[in-house]
Amino acid sequence: MRRCIGCRQTAGVDALLRITCTDGHRLAVGRHLPGRGAWLCDGSGPCLEAAVRSRAFGRALRCEPEPGAVEALVTELAWPAA
């Protein structure tokens, strides 16, 4: 069980998407990437928006993503808002 950093609900790993911070402070999506991970409800635009709004990525990953990394992740995922 993991907790979504957007809505704060717990779910199994099959229902969540894992985000990591790479060595270059970019955000990458992948369940088996090395490093600390942050979890988001898979396909949930509102969870992604809540995580961006509350700056949850930096806290959850314990690293400060490079400028534009969060916006690049939002573009990459391209989930509907609601």
CSV table of C-alpha atoms in Angstrom, one decimal:
chain,number,residue,atom,x,y,z
A,1,MET,CA,0.0,0.0,0.0
A,2,ARG,CA,1.2,3.5,-0.9
A,3,ARG,CA,-0.2,7.0,-0.4
A,4,CYS,CA,-0.9,9.4,-3.3
A,5,ILE,CA,0.8,12.7,-2.8
A,6,GLY,CA,-2.1,14.5,-4.4
A,7,CYS,CA,-5.3,13.2,-2.7
A,8,ARG,CA,-3.5,11.5,0.2
A,9,GLN,CA,-5.6,8.3,-0.2
A,10,THR,CA,-3.8,4.9,0.1
A,11,ALA,CA,-4.0,2.3,-2.7
A,12,GLY,CA,-2.1,-0.6,-4.0
A,13,VAL,CA,0.9,-0.1,-6.3
A,14,ASP,CA,-1.1,-1.3,-9.3
A,15,ALA,CA,-3.4,1.8,-9.0
A,16,LEU,CA,-0.6,4.3,-8.6
A,17,LEU,CA,2.2,5.8,-10.7
A,18,ARG,CA,5.7,6.2,-9.3
A,19,ILE,CA,7.6,9.4,-9.8
A,20,THR,CA,11.4,9.7,-9.0
A,21,CYS,CA,13.9,12.5,-9.0
A,22,THR,CA,16.9,11.7,-11.2
A,23,ASP,CA,20.5,12.8,-10.5
A,24,GLY,CA,19.9,15.8,-12.7
A,25,HIS,CA,16.9,16.8,-10.6
A,26,ARG,CA,14.5,15.9,-13.4
A,27,LEU,CA,11.3,14.0,-12.7
A,28,ALA,CA,10.9,10.5,-14.2
A,29,VAL,CA,8.1,8.1,-14.3
A,30,GLY,CA,8.8,4.4,-13.6
A,31,ARG,CA,8.1,1.8,-11.0
A,32,HIS,CA,11.6,0.3,-11.1
A,33,LEU,CA,13.8,3.4,-11.3
A,34,PRO,CA,16.3,3.9,-8.5
A,35,GLY,CA,15.9,6.3,-5.7
A,36,ARG,CA,13.1,7.6,-3.5
A,37,GLY,CA,9.7,7.6,-5.1
A,38,ALA,CA,6.5,9.6,-4.9
A,39,TRP,CA,3.2,8.1,-5.8
A,40,LEU,CA,0.2,9.5,-7.7
A,41,CYS,CA,-3.2,8.0,-8.6
A,42,ASP,CA,-2.7,6.7,-12.1
A,43,GLY,CA,-4.7,8.8,-14.6
A,44,SER,CA,-6.0,11.3,-12.1
A,45,GLY,CA,-5.7,14.9,-13.2
A,46,PRO,CA,-7.0,16.3,-9.9
A,47,CYS,CA,-4.4,14.4,-7.9
A,48,LEU,CA,-1.6,15.7,-10.2
A,49,GLU,CA,-3.0,19.3,-9.9
A,50,ALA,CA,-3.1,19.0,-6.1
A,51,ALA,CA,0.4,17.7,-5.9
A,52,VAL,CA,1.7,20.6,-8.1
A,53,ARG,CA,-0.3,23.2,-6.2
A,54,SER,CA,1.0,22.0,-2.8
A,55,ARG,CA,4.6,21.5,-4.1
A,56,ALA,CA,4.4,17.9,-2.9
A,57,PHE,CA,7.1,16.6,-5.2
A,58,GLY,CA,10.0,18.3,-3.5
A,59,ARG,CA,8.9,17.2,-0.1
A,60,ALA,CA,8.1,13.6,-1.0
A,61,LEU,CA,11.2,13.1,-3.0
A,62,ARG,CA,13.5,15.1,-0.6
A,63,CYS,CA,15.0,16.9,-3.6
A,64,GLU,CA,14.2,20.2,-5.3
A,65,PRO,CA,13.3,19.4,-8.9
A,66,GLU,CA,15.0,21.6,-11.5
A,67,PRO,CA,13.0,24.6,-12.8
A,68,GLY,CA,10.5,23.4,-15.4
A,69,ALA,CA,10.7,19.7,-14.3
A,70,VAL,CA,7.2,19.7,-12.8
A,71,GLU,CA,5.7,21.4,-15.9
A,72,ALA,CA,7.5,18.8,-18.1
A,73,LEU,CA,6.0,16.0,-16.1
A,74,VAL,CA,2.5,17.5,-16.4
A,75,THR,CA,2.9,17.8,-20.2
A,76,GLU,CA,4.3,14.2,-20.4
A,77,LEU,CA,1.3,12.8,-18.4
A,78,ALA,CA,-1.3,14.9,-20.1
A,79,TRP,CA,-4.2,13.7,-17.9
A,80,PRO,CA,-7.6,15.4,-18.1
A,81,ALA,CA,-8.2,18.0,-15.3
A,82,ALA,CA,-11.4,16.5,-14.0
